[in-house]
């Protein structure tokens, strides 16, 4: 080959690379949801579906697979160097075990990156390049931290009044008693005393942990008193709700508590919002309606208001101060009525309708701001099978699975799911009852799921055309 020909060839090769790079797409997905809503299991299943189960039988609704354009997907070195890695290997190991278990709880933020290779079907991408790549970044973090986001819209006085009022209600009182006694004895006009504040803050932290362990309560703030991460022992965490005294002088206890509350917002909550939430393109909001229904009327309301408060921070309206500071760029939000396998398939449509009625206001705001919103009943990993039982002349739609912590499989009739938010007087007398099961064992390495292909299509489909 003559010299000019060689140059031309090199030029064309590098031009192809440049075109290729320019055509590659990136998507950053936030998997949000309160503690225990199933984020870790969702991400684990998401990765598994793409890297090992991308077949037509398994993902019939995922267009890139259905149309035979999917080439392969694998984990790659993560983009965000300063964020710990999502431990996919241990999570998938526990799910694929002969006696499968749910992955363990998340104690910090973490991330994982994937590269998905496919044949494009339309546009410049299809004409110029035989293969295209979509880079996917997923983020997982403790739901306890998410619950702090609404603090950004509150001042210390408002927050304190709301929380103290809640602690005095019947369902909180038995847990909050010790803390309320401490607060009752405290003279917040006195000079601040670090040891005293640390002591009462630790009693408050114990209260939050007890509420988390024993109730379906969601709004447990500050979240870092439950899971401090690397902030354990920092004075910023040593605050708690306190009634405002008539007189607040510089350096008194109330003044110090208020300063710590503001410091917590500034140095803990705001960076979490700014560094992570404003960087996402797409968001999955996992909702566990089952715990809330089981908890009772007030807990379902709490799930509703906590979700609305959290979503208001992605407020797509122009005048929101957080938006003005750091513009969130989310264009698609998937609301997943997760763990739908805790009930039989014929209940799934009610579950979706219940969630839609719970989130009507937030969804409306999003749609108004051109955010594409969808709701679906999903299960990252199936833990039960449908079973129909004939009782006299009636057919009962049951689920069949192995309850967590037990050895025997059971056939169980879960409560019927209401299709709208019930008024207090419409609430059934015995409440709602559901069972949690261990994940079903994988069949030939394949984890069963419910509608993960619908979720993948909604989140990635348009990027894979
Ligand atoms: N039935 C069912 N239960 C699930 C599913 N995903 C999670 N769970 C349950 O929810 C618990 C919390 O899940 P996890 O992923 O750790 O939630 P996270 O705190 O949001 O990360 C698990 O231990 C399971 O008991 C699912 O797809 N189906
Ligand atoms: Mg988790």
JSON list of N, CA and C in Angstrom, two decimals, residues 273-323:
[
{"chain": "A", "resi": 273, "resn": "UNK", "atom": "N", "xyz": [-28.23, 15.38, 47.52]},
{"chain": "A", "resi": 273, "resn": "UNK", "atom": "CA", "xyz": [-29.17, 15.77, 46.48]},
{"chain": "A", "resi": 273, "resn": "UNK", "atom": "C", "xyz": [-28.43, 16.25, 45.22]},
{"chain": "A", "resi": 274, "resn": "UNK", "atom": "N", "xyz": [-27.47, 17.13, 45.46]},
{"chain": "A", "resi": 274, "resn": "UNK", "atom": "CA", "xyz": [-26.78, 17.79, 44.35]},
{"chain": "A", "resi": 274, "resn": "UNK", "atom": "C", "xyz": [-25.88, 16.81, 43.59]},
{"chain": "A", "resi": 275, "resn": "UNK", "atom": "N", "xyz": [-25.11, 16.00, 44.35]},
{"chain": "A", "resi": 275, "resn": "UNK", "atom": "CA", "xyz": [-24.14, 15.12, 43.69]},
{"chain": "A", "resi": 275, "resn": "UNK", "atom": "C", "xyz": [-24.79, 13.94, 43.00]},
{"chain": "A", "resi": 276, "resn": "UNK", "atom": "N", "xyz": [-25.92, 13.50, 43.52]},
{"chain": "A", "resi": 276, "resn": "UNK", "atom": "CA", "xyz": [-26.52, 12.32, 42.92]},
{"chain": "A", "resi": 276, "resn": "UNK", "atom": "C", "xyz": [-27.80, 12.63, 42.18]},
{"chain": "A", "resi": 277, "resn": "UNK", "atom": "N", "xyz": [-28.76, 13.23, 42.88]},
{"chain": "A", "resi": 277, "resn": "UNK", "atom": "CA", "xyz": [-30.09, 13.31, 42.28]},
{"chain": "A", "resi": 277, "resn": "UNK", "atom": "C", "xyz": [-30.17, 14.22, 41.07]},
{"chain": "A", "resi": 278, "resn": "UNK", "atom": "N", "xyz": [-29.33, 15.22, 41.02]},
{"chain": "A", "resi": 278, "resn": "UNK", "atom": "CA", "xyz": [-29.44, 16.12, 39.89]},
{"chain": "A", "resi": 278, "resn": "UNK", "atom": "C", "xyz": [-28.72, 15.58, 38.68]},
{"chain": "A", "resi": 279, "resn": "UNK", "atom": "N", "xyz": [-28.04, 14.47, 38.84]},
{"chain": "A", "resi": 279, "resn": "UNK", "atom": "CA", "xyz": [-27.25, 13.93, 37.72]},
{"chain": "A", "resi": 279, "resn": "UNK", "atom": "C", "xyz": [-28.00, 12.85, 36.94]},
{"chain": "A", "resi": 280, "resn": "UNK", "atom": "N", "xyz": [-29.16, 12.47, 37.42]},
{"chain": "A", "resi": 280, "resn": "UNK", "atom": "CA", "xyz": [-29.82, 11.34, 36.79]},
{"chain": "A", "resi": 280, "resn": "UNK", "atom": "C", "xyz": [-30.64, 11.71, 35.56]},
{"chain": "A", "resi": 281, "resn": "UNK", "atom": "N", "xyz": [-30.76, 10.75, 34.65]},
{"chain": "A", "resi": 281, "resn": "UNK", "atom": "CA", "xyz": [-31.60, 10.93, 33.47]},
{"chain": "A", "resi": 281, "resn": "UNK", "atom": "C", "xyz": [-32.98, 10.32, 33.70]},
{"chain": "A", "resi": 282, "resn": "UNK", "atom": "N", "xyz": [-32.95, 9.21, 34.45]},
{"chain": "A", "resi": 282, "resn": "UNK", "atom": "CA", "xyz": [-34.20, 8.47, 34.62]},
{"chain": "A", "resi": 282, "resn": "UNK", "atom": "C", "xyz": [-34.32, 7.99, 36.05]},
{"chain": "A", "resi": 283, "resn": "UNK", "atom": "N", "xyz": [-35.54, 7.80, 36.46]},
{"chain": "A", "resi": 283, "resn": "UNK", "atom": "CA", "xyz": [-35.73, 7.43, 37.86]},
{"chain": "A", "resi": 283, "resn": "UNK", "atom": "C", "xyz": [-36.73, 6.29, 37.97]},
{"chain": "A", "resi": 284, "resn": "UNK", "atom": "N", "xyz": [-36.40, 5.31, 38.81]},
{"chain": "A", "resi": 284, "resn": "UNK", "atom": "CA", "xyz": [-37.36, 4.26, 39.15]},
{"chain": "A", "resi": 284, "resn": "UNK", "atom": "C", "xyz": [-37.76, 4.53, 40.59]},
{"chain": "A", "resi": 285, "resn": "UNK", "atom": "N", "xyz": [-39.04, 4.63, 40.86]},
{"chain": "A", "resi": 285, "resn": "UNK", "atom": "CA", "xyz": [-39.47, 4.80, 42.25]},
{"chain": "A", "resi": 285, "resn": "UNK", "atom": "C", "xyz": [-40.15, 3.50, 42.66]},
{"chain": "A", "resi": 286, "resn": "UNK", "atom": "N", "xyz": [-39.48, 2.76, 43.54]},
{"chain": "A", "resi": 286, "resn": "UNK", "atom": "CA", "xyz": [-40.04, 1.48, 43.98]},
{"chain": "A", "resi": 286, "resn": "UNK", "atom": "C", "xyz": [-40.94, 1.72, 45.18]},
{"chain": "A", "resi": 287, "resn": "UNK", "atom": "N", "xyz": [-42.15, 1.24, 45.10]},
{"chain": "A", "resi": 287, "resn": "UNK", "atom": "CA", "xyz": [-43.10, 1.47, 46.18]},
{"chain": "A", "resi": 287, "resn": "UNK", "atom": "C", "xyz": [-43.53, 0.13, 46.76]},
{"chain": "A", "resi": 288, "resn": "UNK", "atom": "N", "xyz": [-43.44, 0.01, 48.07]},
{"chain": "A", "resi": 288, "resn": "UNK", "atom": "CA", "xyz": [-43.90, -1.20, 48.73]},
{"chain": "A", "resi": 288, "resn": "UNK", "atom": "C", "xyz": [-45.25, -0.90, 49.40]},
{"chain": "A", "resi": 289, "resn": "UNK", "atom": "N", "xyz": [-46.31, -1.13, 48.63]},
{"chain": "A", "resi": 289, "resn": "UNK", "atom": "CA", "xyz": [-47.66, -0.84, 49.16]},
{"chain": "A", "resi": 289, "resn": "UNK", "atom": "C", "xyz": [-48.06, -1.89, 50.20]},
{"chain": "A", "resi": 290, "resn": "UNK", "atom": "N", "xyz": [-47.40, -3.06, 50.15]},
{"chain": "A", "resi": 290, "resn": "UNK", "atom": "CA", "xyz": [-47.83, -4.16, 51.04]},
{"chain": "A", "resi": 290, "resn": "UNK", "atom": "C", "xyz": [-47.57, -3.85, 52.51]},
{"chain": "A", "resi": 291, "resn": "UNK", "atom": "N", "xyz": [-46.35, -3.37, 52.83]},
{"chain": "A", "resi": 291, "resn": "UNK", "atom": "CA", "xyz": [-46.06, -3.05, 54.24]},
{"chain": "A", "resi": 291, "resn": "UNK", "atom": "C", "xyz": [-47.01, -1.96, 54.72]},
{"chain": "A", "resi": 292, "resn": "UNK", "atom": "N", "xyz": [-47.26, -0.96, 53.86]},
{"chain": "A", "resi": 292, "resn": "UNK", "atom": "CA", "xyz": [-48.12, 0.15, 54.29]},
{"chain": "A", "resi": 292, "resn": "UNK", "atom": "C", "xyz": [-49.55, -0.33, 54.50]},
{"chain": "A", "resi": 293, "resn": "UNK", "atom": "N", "xyz": [-50.05, -1.17, 53.57]},
{"chain": "A", "resi": 293, "resn": "UNK", "atom": "CA", "xyz": [-51.42, -1.69, 53.74]},
{"chain": "A", "resi": 293, "resn": "UNK", "atom": "C", "xyz": [-51.51, -2.52, 55.02]},
{"chain": "A", "resi": 294, "resn": "UNK", "atom": "N", "xyz": [-50.48, -3.32, 55.24]},
{"chain": "A", "resi": 294, "resn": "UNK", "atom": "CA", "xyz": [-50.45, -4.17, 56.43]},
{"chain": "A", "resi": 294, "resn": "UNK", "atom": "C", "xyz": [-50.39, -3.32, 57.70]},
{"chain": "A", "resi": 295, "resn": "UNK", "atom": "N", "xyz": [-49.67, -2.18, 57.61]},
{"chain": "A", "resi": 295, "resn": "UNK", "atom": "CA", "xyz": [-49.51, -1.30, 58.77]},
{"chain": "A", "resi": 295, "resn": "UNK", "atom": "C", "xyz": [-50.81, -0.61, 59.17]},
{"chain": "A", "resi": 296, "resn": "UNK", "atom": "N", "xyz": [-51.67, -0.34, 58.19]},
{"chain": "A", "resi": 296, "resn": "UNK", "atom": "CA", "xyz": [-52.94, 0.30, 58.51]},
{"chain": "A", "resi": 296, "resn": "UNK", "atom": "C", "xyz": [-53.09, 1.64, 57.83]},
{"chain": "A", "resi": 297, "resn": "UNK", "atom": "N", "xyz": [-54.26, 2.21, 58.04]},
{"chain": "A", "resi": 297, "resn": "UNK", "atom": "CA", "xyz": [-54.67, 3.46, 57.38]},
{"chain": "A", "resi": 297, "resn": "UNK", "atom": "C", "xyz": [-53.60, 4.55, 57.47]},
{"chain": "A", "resi": 298, "resn": "UNK", "atom": "N", "xyz": [-53.10, 4.80, 58.71]},
{"chain": "A", "resi": 298, "resn": "UNK", "atom": "CA", "xyz": [-52.15, 5.91, 58.88]},
{"chain": "A", "resi": 298, "resn": "UNK", "atom": "C", "xyz": [-50.84, 5.68, 58.15]},
{"chain": "A", "resi": 299, "resn": "UNK", "atom": "N", "xyz": [-50.42, 4.43, 58.07]},
{"chain": "A", "resi": 299, "resn": "UNK", "atom": "CA", "xyz": [-49.15, 4.16, 57.41]},
{"chain": "A", "resi": 299, "resn": "UNK", "atom": "C", "xyz": [-49.26, 4.32, 55.90]},
{"chain": "A", "resi": 300, "resn": "UNK", "atom": "N", "xyz": [-50.42, 3.94, 55.36]},
{"chain": "A", "resi": 300, "resn": "UNK", "atom": "CA", "xyz": [-50.59, 4.13, 53.93]},
{"chain": "A", "resi": 300, "resn": "UNK", "atom": "C", "xyz": [-50.56, 5.63, 53.61]},
{"chain": "A", "resi": 301, "resn": "UNK", "atom": "N", "xyz": [-51.20, 6.41, 54.50]},
{"chain": "A", "resi": 301, "resn": "UNK", "atom": "CA", "xyz": [-51.14, 7.87, 54.32]},
{"chain": "A", "resi": 301, "resn": "UNK", "atom": "C", "xyz": [-49.72, 8.39, 54.45]},
{"chain": "A", "resi": 302, "resn": "UNK", "atom": "N", "xyz": [-48.98, 7.78, 55.36]},
{"chain": "A", "resi": 302, "resn": "UNK", "atom": "CA", "xyz": [-47.58, 8.23, 55.54]},
{"chain": "A", "resi": 302, "resn": "UNK", "atom": "C", "xyz": [-46.76, 7.90, 54.29]},
{"chain": "A", "resi": 303, "resn": "UNK", "atom": "N", "xyz": [-47.02, 6.74, 53.70]},
{"chain": "A", "resi": 303, "resn": "UNK", "atom": "CA", "xyz": [-46.31, 6.37, 52.46]},
{"chain": "A", "resi": 303, "resn": "UNK", "atom": "C", "xyz": [-46.63, 7.41, 51.38]},
{"chain": "A", "resi": 304, "resn": "UNK", "atom": "N", "xyz": [-47.91, 7.79, 51.33]},
{"chain": "A", "resi": 304, "resn": "UNK", "atom": "CA", "xyz": [-48.31, 8.78, 50.33]},
{"chain": "A", "resi": 304, "resn": "UNK", "atom": "C", "xyz": [-47.61, 10.12, 50.56]},
{"chain": "A", "resi": 305, "resn": "UNK", "atom": "N", "xyz": [-47.68, 10.62, 51.80]},
{"chain": "A", "resi": 305, "resn": "UNK", "atom": "CA", "xyz": [-47.12, 11.96, 52.00]},
{"chain": "A", "resi": 305, "resn": "UNK", "atom": "C", "xyz": [-45.60, 11.95, 51.92]},
{"chain": "A", "resi": 306, "resn": "UNK", "atom": "N", "xyz": [-44.96, 10.89, 52.41]},
{"chain": "A", "resi": 306, "resn": "UNK", "atom": "CA", "xyz": [-43.49, 10.83, 52.31]},
{"chain": "A", "resi": 306, "resn": "UNK", "atom": "C", "xyz": [-43.06, 10.79, 50.84]},
{"chain": "A", "resi": 307, "resn": "UNK", "atom": "N", "xyz": [-43.79, 10.03, 50.02]},
{"chain": "A", "resi": 307, "resn": "UNK", "atom": "CA", "xyz": [-43.42, 9.95, 48.60]},
{"chain": "A", "resi": 307, "resn": "UNK", "atom": "C", "xyz": [-43.63, 11.30, 47.92]},
{"chain": "A", "resi": 308, "resn": "UNK", "atom": "N", "xyz": [-44.76, 11.93, 48.24]},
{"chain": "A", "resi": 308, "resn": "UNK", "atom": "CA", "xyz": [-45.00, 13.24, 47.63]},
{"chain": "A", "resi": 308, "resn": "UNK", "atom": "C", "xyz": [-43.94, 14.25, 48.03]},
{"chain": "A", "resi": 309, "resn": "UNK", "atom": "N", "xyz": [-43.57, 14.23, 49.31]},
{"chain": "A", "resi": 309, "resn": "UNK", "atom": "CA", "xyz": [-42.54, 15.16, 49.77]},
{"chain": "A", "resi": 309, "resn": "UNK", "atom": "C", "xyz": [-41.22, 14.92, 49.06]},
{"chain": "A", "resi": 310, "resn": "UNK", "atom": "N", "xyz": [-40.89, 13.62, 48.93]},
{"chain": "A", "resi": 310, "resn": "UNK", "atom": "CA", "xyz": [-39.63, 13.28, 48.29]},
{"chain": "A", "resi": 310, "resn": "UNK", "atom": "C", "xyz": [-39.65, 13.71, 46.82]},
{"chain": "A", "resi": 311, "resn": "UNK", "atom": "N", "xyz": [-40.77, 13.45, 46.16]},
{"chain": "A", "resi": 311, "resn": "UNK", "atom": "CA", "xyz": [-40.84, 13.78, 44.74]},
{"chain": "A", "resi": 311, "resn": "UNK", "atom": "C", "xyz": [-40.91, 15.27, 44.48]},
{"chain": "A", "resi": 312, "resn": "UNK", "atom": "N", "xyz": [-41.37, 16.03, 45.48]},
{"chain": "A", "resi": 312, "resn": "UNK", "atom": "CA", "xyz": [-41.47, 17.47, 45.26]},
{"chain": "A", "resi": 312, "resn": "UNK", "atom": "C", "xyz": [-40.07, 18.07, 45.08]},
{"chain": "A", "resi": 313, "resn": "UNK", "atom": "N", "xyz": [-39.05, 17.35, 45.49]},
{"chain": "A", "resi": 313, "resn": "UNK", "atom": "CA", "xyz": [-37.69, 17.85, 45.32]},
{"chain": "A", "resi": 313, "resn": "UNK", "atom": "C", "xyz": [-37.17, 17.68, 43.91]},
{"chain": "A", "resi": 314, "resn": "UNK", "atom": "N", "xyz": [-37.88, 16.84, 43.17]},
{"chain": "A", "resi": 314, "resn": "UNK", "atom": "CA", "xyz": [-37.50, 16.73, 41.76]},
{"chain": "A", "resi": 314, "resn": "UNK", "atom": "C", "xyz": [-38.41, 17.69, 41.03]},
{"chain": "A", "resi": 315, "resn": "UNK", "atom": "N", "xyz": [-39.00, 18.57, 41.84]},
{"chain": "A", "resi": 315, "resn": "UNK", "atom": "CA", "xyz": [-40.04, 19.45, 41.33]},
{"chain": "A", "resi": 315, "resn": "UNK", "atom": "C", "xyz": [-39.61, 20.02, 40.02]},
{"chain": "A", "resi": 316, "resn": "UNK", "atom": "N", "xyz": [-40.46, 19.73, 39.10]},
{"chain": "A", "resi": 316, "resn": "UNK", "atom": "CA", "xyz": [-40.11, 20.07, 37.75]},
{"chain": "A", "resi": 316, "resn": "UNK", "atom": "C", "xyz": [-40.59, 21.49, 37.44]},
{"chain": "A", "resi": 317, "resn": "UNK", "atom": "N", "xyz": [-41.33, 22.08, 38.39]},
{"chain": "A", "resi": 317, "resn": "UNK", "atom": "CA", "xyz": [-41.77, 23.48, 38.23]},
{"chain": "A", "resi": 317, "resn": "UNK", "atom": "C", "xyz": [-40.56, 24.42, 38.26]},
{"chain": "A", "resi": 318, "resn": "UNK", "atom": "N", "xyz": [-40.64, 25.49, 37.52]},
{"chain": "A", "resi": 318, "resn": "UNK", "atom": "CA", "xyz": [-39.46, 26.32, 37.32]},
{"chain": "A", "resi": 318, "resn": "UNK", "atom": "C", "xyz": [-39.00, 27.08, 38.55]},
{"chain": "A", "resi": 319, "resn": "UNK", "atom": "N", "xyz": [-39.94, 27.40, 39.44]},
{"chain": "A", "resi": 319, "resn": "UNK", "atom": "CA", "xyz": [-39.55, 28.30, 40.50]},
{"chain": "A", "resi": 319, "resn": "UNK", "atom": "C", "xyz": [-38.99, 27.66, 41.75]},
{"chain": "A", "resi": 320, "resn": "UNK", "atom": "N", "xyz": [-38.92, 26.36, 41.72]},
{"chain": "A", "resi": 320, "resn": "UNK", "atom": "CA", "xyz": [-38.41, 25.70, 42.90]},
{"chain": "A", "resi": 320, "resn": "UNK", "atom": "C", "xyz": [-36.94, 26.07, 43.09]},
{"chain": "A", "resi": 321, "resn": "UNK", "atom": "N", "xyz": [-36.58, 26.49, 44.32]},
{"chain": "A", "resi": 321, "resn": "UNK", "atom": "CA", "xyz": [-35.21, 27.00, 44.49]},
{"chain": "A", "resi": 321, "resn": "UNK", "atom": "C", "xyz": [-34.15, 25.93, 44.26]},
{"chain": "A", "resi": 322, "resn": "UNK", "atom": "N", "xyz": [-34.49, 24.67, 44.60]},
{"chain": "A", "resi": 322, "resn": "UNK", "atom": "CA", "xyz": [-33.49, 23.61, 44.37]},
{"chain": "A", "resi": 322, "resn": "UNK", "atom": "C", "xyz": [-33.27, 23.39, 42.88]},
{"chain": "A", "resi": 323, "resn": "UNK", "atom": "N", "xyz": [-34.40, 23.53, 42.17]},
{"chain": "A", "resi": 323, "resn": "UNK", "atom": "CA", "xyz": [-34.28, 23.34, 40.73]},
{"chain": "A", "resi": 323, "resn": "UNK", "atom": "C", "xyz": [-33.44, 24.45, 40.11]}
]
